[in-house]
Short mmCIF file of C-alpha atoms in Angstrom, two decimals:
data_model
loop_
_atom_site.label_atom_id
_atom_site.label_comp_id
_atom_site.label_asym_id
_atom_site.label_seq_id
_atom_site.Cartn_x
_atom_site.Cartn_y
_atom_site.Cartn_z
CA MET H 1 -19.12 11.50 23.44
CA VAL H 2 -16.99 9.61 25.99
CA TYR H 3 -17.86 6.23 24.49
CA ASN H 4 -16.70 7.33 21.04
CA THR H 5 -13.42 8.58 22.49
CA LEU H 6 -12.85 5.21 24.16
CA LEU H 7 -13.82 3.31 21.01
CA ASN H 8 -11.46 5.44 18.95
CA ALA H 9 -8.62 4.62 21.36
CA LEU H 10 -9.45 0.92 21.18
CA SER H 11 -9.60 1.07 17.38
CA LYS H 12 -6.02 2.32 17.26
CA SER H 13 -4.85 -0.75 19.17
CA GLY H 14 -7.09 -3.27 17.41
CA ALA H 15 -8.68 -4.37 20.70
CA PHE H 16 -11.77 -5.94 19.14
CA THR H 17 -13.05 -7.85 22.19
CA GLU H 18 -12.87 -4.77 24.42
CA ALA H 19 -14.46 -2.57 21.75
CA LEU H 20 -17.29 -5.04 21.21
CA GLY H 21 -17.95 -5.14 24.95
CA LEU H 22 -18.06 -1.35 25.08
CA TYR H 23 -20.38 -1.24 22.05
CA GLN H 24 -22.76 -3.74 23.68
CA GLU H 25 -22.65 -1.70 26.90
CA MET H 26 -23.70 1.38 24.91
CA LYS H 27 -26.69 -0.49 23.51
CA LYS H 28 -27.63 -1.81 26.96
CA GLU H 29 -27.50 1.70 28.42
CA GLY H 30 -29.62 3.02 25.55
CA ILE H 31 -26.86 5.33 24.34
CA ALA H 32 -27.38 6.19 20.69
CA ALA H 33 -24.54 5.25 18.37
CA ASP H 34 -23.48 7.60 15.58
CA VAL H 35 -21.27 7.35 12.51
CA SER H 36 -18.13 7.75 14.63
CA THR H 37 -19.19 4.78 16.77
CA TYR H 38 -19.70 2.53 13.77
CA THR H 39 -16.55 3.70 12.01
CA SER H 40 -14.42 3.06 15.10
CA MET H 41 -15.90 -0.43 15.42
CA ILE H 42 -15.06 -1.17 11.78
CA ASP H 43 -11.54 0.21 12.33
CA VAL H 44 -11.09 -2.21 15.23
CA LEU H 45 -12.22 -5.08 13.03
CA ALA H 46 -9.78 -4.09 10.29
CA LYS H 47 -6.87 -4.29 12.74
CA SER H 48 -8.02 -7.33 14.68
CA GLY H 49 -7.42 -10.04 12.10
CA SER H 50 -10.35 -11.92 13.61
CA VAL H 51 -12.25 -14.65 11.78
CA GLY H 52 -15.13 -13.36 9.68
CA VAL H 53 -13.84 -9.79 9.69
CA VAL H 54 -15.29 -8.99 6.25
CA GLU H 55 -18.76 -10.24 7.12
CA LYS H 56 -18.70 -8.35 10.44
CA ALA H 57 -17.52 -5.11 8.83
CA LEU H 58 -20.15 -5.32 6.09
CA SER H 59 -22.82 -6.14 8.69
CA LEU H 60 -21.97 -2.95 10.61
CA LEU H 61 -22.01 -0.95 7.37
CA TYR H 62 -25.44 -2.28 6.38
CA GLU H 63 -26.71 -1.64 9.91
CA ILE H 64 -25.73 2.03 9.91
CA GLU H 65 -27.00 2.50 6.35
CA ASP H 66 -30.37 1.05 7.38
CA GLU H 67 -30.48 3.18 10.53
CA TYR H 68 -29.76 6.30 8.51
CA GLU H 69 -32.45 5.45 5.95
CA ARG H 70 -34.93 4.77 8.75
CA THR H 71 -34.23 7.85 10.90
CA LYS H 72 -32.61 10.32 8.47
CA ARG H 73 -30.42 11.44 11.37
CA TRP H 74 -27.42 13.19 9.79
CA GLU H 75 -25.13 11.88 12.54
CA LEU H 76 -25.83 8.34 11.26
CA LYS H 77 -24.98 9.01 7.62
CA PRO H 78 -21.96 6.91 6.60
CA ASN H 79 -19.10 9.06 5.35
CA VAL H 80 -15.98 8.44 3.29
CA ARG H 81 -14.05 7.31 6.37
CA THR H 82 -16.72 4.71 7.17
CA TYR H 83 -16.54 3.16 3.71
CA THR H 84 -12.74 3.37 3.65
CA SER H 85 -12.61 1.49 6.95
CA VAL H 86 -14.72 -1.30 5.45
CA ILE H 87 -12.45 -1.47 2.39
CA THR H 88 -9.40 -1.60 4.66
CA ALA H 89 -10.97 -4.43 6.66
CA ILE H 90 -11.50 -6.34 3.41
CA SER H 91 -7.94 -5.71 2.20
CA ARG H 92 -6.47 -6.99 5.49
CA SER H 93 -8.66 -10.07 5.65
CA ARG H 94 -7.17 -13.53 5.29
CA LYS H 95 -9.81 -14.15 2.64
CA GLN H 96 -8.55 -12.17 -0.33
CA ASN H 97 -11.52 -10.50 -1.99
CA PRO H 98 -10.57 -7.36 -3.92
CA GLU H 99 -13.86 -7.54 -5.81
CA ALA H 100 -15.66 -6.98 -2.49
CA ALA H 101 -13.48 -3.92 -1.84
CA GLU H 102 -14.33 -2.52 -5.26
CA ALA H 103 -18.02 -3.30 -4.67
CA VAL H 104 -17.93 -1.14 -1.52
CA LEU H 105 -16.35 1.62 -3.60
CA GLU H 106 -19.23 1.44 -6.08
CA ARG H 107 -21.75 1.21 -3.24
CA MET H 108 -20.56 4.42 -1.61
CA LYS H 109 -20.74 6.26 -4.92
CA SER H 110 -24.32 5.04 -5.36
CA LYS H 111 -25.07 6.48 -1.90
CA GLY H 112 -23.74 9.89 -2.93
CA VAL H 113 -20.47 9.64 -0.99
CA GLU H 114 -17.45 10.66 -3.07
CA PRO H 115 -14.36 8.47 -2.59
CA ASP H 116 -11.15 10.33 -1.82
CA THR H 117 -7.51 9.47 -2.48
CA ILE H 118 -7.17 7.43 0.71
CA CYS H 119 -10.24 5.40 -0.20
CA TYR H 120 -9.00 4.64 -3.72
CA ASN H 121 -5.59 3.69 -2.34
CA ALA H 122 -7.27 1.26 0.05
CA VAL H 123 -8.94 -0.45 -2.93
CA LEU H 124 -5.59 -0.54 -4.74
CA ASN H 125 -4.08 -2.15 -1.66
CA ALA H 126 -6.76 -4.85 -1.72
CA TRP H 127 -5.88 -5.67 -5.32
CA SER H 128 -2.10 -5.53 -4.79
CA PHE H 129 -2.14 -8.18 -2.05
CA SER H 130 -4.57 -10.48 -3.84
CA SER H 131 -3.68 -13.54 -5.88
CA ASP H 132 -5.87 -12.42 -8.78
CA LYS H 133 -3.98 -12.82 -12.05
CA ASP H 134 -5.47 -9.59 -13.41
CA LYS H 135 -4.70 -7.46 -10.35
CA ALA H 136 -2.23 -5.16 -12.12
CA SER H 137 -4.65 -4.31 -14.92
CA ARG H 138 -7.41 -3.72 -12.35
CA ALA H 139 -5.05 -1.41 -10.46
CA VAL H 140 -4.38 0.58 -13.63
CA LYS H 141 -8.13 0.95 -14.22
CA ILE H 142 -8.52 2.38 -10.72
CA LEU H 143 -5.73 4.86 -11.46
CA GLU H 144 -7.54 5.85 -14.65
CA GLU H 145 -10.71 6.42 -12.63
CA MET H 146 -8.78 8.56 -10.13
CA LEU H 147 -7.29 10.62 -12.95
CA ALA H 148 -10.71 11.10 -14.55
CA SER H 149 -12.13 12.36 -11.24
CA TYR H 150 -9.15 14.64 -10.63
CA GLU H 151 -9.21 16.07 -14.15
CA GLY H 152 -12.97 16.46 -13.82
CA GLY H 153 -12.46 18.88 -10.96
CA SER H 154 -12.65 16.65 -7.88
CA LYS H 155 -11.28 18.34 -4.79
CA VAL H 156 -10.68 15.09 -2.90
CA VAL H 157 -9.20 12.71 -5.48
CA LYS H 158 -5.60 13.04 -6.60
CA PRO H 159 -3.16 10.19 -7.23
CA ASP H 160 -0.15 10.29 -4.92
CA VAL H 161 3.07 8.42 -4.26
CA ILE H 162 1.16 5.69 -2.39
CA THR H 163 -0.91 5.18 -5.53
CA CYS H 164 2.30 4.91 -7.53
CA ASN H 165 3.98 2.46 -5.16
CA THR H 166 0.95 0.20 -4.85
CA ILE H 167 0.52 -0.13 -8.61
CA ILE H 168 4.21 -0.94 -9.13
CA TYR H 169 3.91 -3.55 -6.37
CA SER H 170 0.92 -5.07 -8.20
CA PHE H 171 3.00 -5.43 -11.35
CA ALA H 172 5.90 -6.89 -9.35
CA PHE H 173 3.67 -9.63 -7.96
CA SER H 174 1.67 -10.27 -11.12
CA HIS H 175 1.26 -14.00 -11.59
CA ALA H 176 2.85 -14.00 -15.03
CA GLU H 177 3.74 -17.42 -16.39
CA ARG H 178 4.58 -16.77 -20.03
CA GLU H 179 7.54 -14.67 -21.08
CA THR H 180 5.22 -12.23 -22.85
CA GLU H 181 3.18 -11.80 -19.66
CA ARG H 182 6.31 -11.14 -17.61
CA ALA H 183 7.48 -8.61 -20.19
CA ARG H 184 4.08 -6.90 -20.02
CA ALA H 185 4.25 -6.75 -16.21
CA MET H 186 7.75 -5.30 -16.37
CA LYS H 187 6.65 -2.72 -18.93
CA GLY H 188 3.72 -1.74 -16.72
CA ALA H 189 5.94 -1.24 -13.67
CA VAL H 190 8.38 0.94 -15.62
CA GLU H 191 5.62 2.99 -17.25
CA THR H 192 3.97 3.59 -13.87
CA LEU H 193 7.19 4.97 -12.39
CA GLU H 194 7.85 7.03 -15.51
CA PHE H 195 4.33 8.49 -15.39
CA PHE H 196 4.61 9.60 -11.77
CA SER H 197 8.15 10.89 -12.32
CA ARG H 198 6.93 12.92 -15.27
CA LYS H 199 4.00 14.30 -13.27
CA ALA H 200 6.08 15.15 -10.17
CA PRO H 201 5.47 17.02 -7.99
CA GLU H 202 1.78 17.25 -8.99
CA PHE H 203 1.10 13.67 -7.87
CA GLY H 204 3.90 13.52 -5.34
CA VAL H 205 7.48 12.45 -5.97
CA PRO H 206 8.53 8.80 -6.41
CA ASP H 207 10.45 7.75 -3.30
CA HIS H 208 12.74 4.95 -2.10
CA ILE H 209 9.75 2.60 -1.94
CA SER H 210 8.92 3.36 -5.58
CA TYR H 211 12.41 2.39 -6.71
CA GLY H 212 12.52 -0.55 -4.31
CA ASN H 213 9.29 -1.88 -5.80
CA LEU H 214 10.68 -1.45 -9.31
CA LEU H 215 13.76 -3.49 -8.36
CA LEU H 216 11.39 -6.06 -6.86
CA ALA H 217 9.52 -6.21 -10.17
CA ILE H 218 12.78 -6.81 -12.03
CA THR H 219 13.68 -9.59 -9.57
CA ARG H 220 10.35 -11.35 -9.97
CA GLN H 221 9.64 -10.78 -13.66
CA MET H 222 13.06 -11.13 -15.33
CA PRO H 223 15.38 -14.16 -15.44
CA MET H 224 18.86 -13.78 -13.98
CA ASN H 225 21.08 -12.78 -16.89
CA GLY H 226 23.02 -9.85 -18.29
CA LYS H 227 19.86 -8.11 -19.44
CA ARG H 228 18.44 -8.19 -15.92
CA ASP H 229 21.71 -6.81 -14.56
CA ALA H 230 21.58 -3.93 -17.04
CA PHE H 231 17.92 -3.22 -16.31
CA ALA H 232 18.50 -3.22 -12.56
CA GLU H 233 21.58 -1.03 -12.91
CA ALA H 234 19.56 1.55 -14.85
CA ALA H 235 16.87 1.53 -12.14
CA PHE H 236 19.49 1.83 -9.39
CA ARG H 237 21.25 4.74 -11.08
CA GLN H 238 17.92 6.52 -11.56
CA CYS H 239 17.21 6.00 -7.86
CA CYS H 240 20.58 7.52 -6.96
CA LEU H 241 20.02 10.48 -9.29
CA ALA H 242 16.73 11.08 -7.47
CA GLY H 243 18.59 10.95 -4.13
CA GLN H 244 16.46 8.05 -2.88
CA LEU H 245 19.12 5.52 -1.87
CA ALA H 246 18.00 3.85 1.37
CA PRO H 247 18.77 0.53 3.13
CA VAL H 248 15.83 -1.18 1.40
CA ILE H 249 17.37 -0.34 -1.98
CA MET H 250 20.57 -2.14 -0.99
CA HIS H 251 18.49 -5.18 -0.02
CA ARG H 252 16.61 -5.17 -3.32
CA LEU H 253 19.80 -4.58 -5.32
CA ARG H 254 21.54 -7.53 -3.70
CA LEU H 255 18.66 -9.82 -4.70
CA VAL H 256 18.33 -8.63 -8.29
CA VAL H 257 21.88 -8.36 -9.66
CA SER H 258 24.79 -10.76 -9.97
CA PRO H 259 27.52 -10.62 -7.28
CA ALA H 260 29.90 -9.06 -9.82
CA LYS H 261 27.44 -6.30 -10.70
CA LEU H 262 26.68 -5.67 -7.02
CA LYS H 263 30.38 -5.23 -6.31
CA GLU H 264 30.73 -2.91 -9.31
CA LEU H 265 27.84 -0.68 -8.21
CA VAL H 266 28.23 -0.52 -4.42
CA GLY H 267 31.29 -2.59 -3.55
CA VAL H 268 32.87 0.22 -1.54
CA ALA H 269 29.89 0.19 0.86
CA ILE H 270 29.76 -3.57 1.46
CA LEU H 271 31.20 -4.55 4.84
CA ARG H 272 30.28 -8.23 4.67
CA ASN H 273 28.56 -10.42 2.08
CA ASN H 274 29.13 -14.11 2.70
CA GLY H 275 25.98 -15.51 1.15
CA ARG H 276 24.11 -15.63 4.46
CA ASP H 277 24.70 -12.14 5.82
CA PHE H 278 24.96 -8.81 4.06
CA THR H 279 26.20 -5.75 5.94
CA PHE H 280 26.69 -2.34 4.40
CA ASP H 281 27.44 1.30 5.18
CA LEU H 282 25.69 3.87 2.99
CA THR H 283 27.94 6.68 4.22
CA LYS H 284 30.68 5.21 2.02
CA LEU H 285 28.57 6.09 -1.03
CA PRO H 286 28.01 9.64 -2.37
CA LYS H 287 25.82 11.72 -0.05
CA GLU H 288 23.91 13.02 -3.07
CA TRP H 289 22.58 9.54 -3.70
CA ARG H 290 20.61 9.60 -0.42
CA ARG H 291 19.78 13.29 -0.09
CA ASN H 292 16.00 12.75 -0.37
CA ALA H 293 15.77 9.35 1.33
CA PRO H 294 14.45 9.00 4.90
CA ARG H 295 17.05 10.00 7.43
CA GLY H 296 18.19 7.40 9.90
CA LYS H 297 20.99 4.97 10.49
CA GLN H 298 22.99 4.50 7.33
CA ARG H 299 24.45 1.11 8.18
CA GLY H 300 22.36 -1.99 7.73
CA HIS H 301 22.41 -5.74 8.12
CA ILE H 302 20.41 -8.21 6.08
CA ALA H 303 20.21 -11.72 7.45
CA SER H 304 19.69 -14.79 5.30
CA ARG H 305 15.95 -14.69 5.92
CA GLY H 306 15.82 -11.31 4.19
CA SER H 307 14.92 -8.84 6.93
CA VAL H 308 16.64 -5.46 7.01
CA ARG H 309 17.74 -3.76 10.20
CA SER H 310 19.88 -0.73 10.94
CA ILE H 311 23.09 -1.13 12.92
#
């Protein structure tokens, strides 16, 4: 269908106004919408950042569900991509509502649609970016559900490195106030990485983002002292053993360790570090340390505001 092709193209660019106009034109012309039409519209919403995105996405979902129940036309039956698009719209909304994302997950299961890995990861993403104080424990429960489905013989559910990275990120940004809570968050981040490392390559292989998120967890959950230096050094050395040293690791390392420890670990690669600017050259470090990291420019600059760029 030409309209679906156009809607799909608009969904990739997040052009909500144009997509809505095209959708209304379809209705005016009496052209029947199908699941691809609705899914593309929800995709556009997810990328648009418009006000009321969650309500609009859910409204489209309920509309297609009702149409399918009324007509029983197979081309109107919502599929896993439809529900995942709604969950993604929720996770990207300014109004953080991970419970709504999880409710959509339960809704699709009640409709006989099996969630896949991408769908579960979208729910995890909703939790990871929320301000909910229990988000890390909720993320772990979702992982447990994924594992139960996988071990139960599911052909579409299997935790992967995105699952790993999102859970570690949730622990990194846990709103832990007490020392015991911070220690628990740190323990959870480490255990998540250890679990996926132990299971590799079955559930993918932890990558530079995995180790970067672990260093982020150390930065946020541990006070600056010798113990934090030692913890971060162990994480950094494990990253290098895995061949996952990338520019983002240098950024995270600079933030987590003391200047003396930074110089000890990667001093040979530092071109400039004056407190405001940090410039480095990874080629001055052992090639083995970055053998599995994404290939690209190996020199980087980190400005005072924290962004990383290659040079």
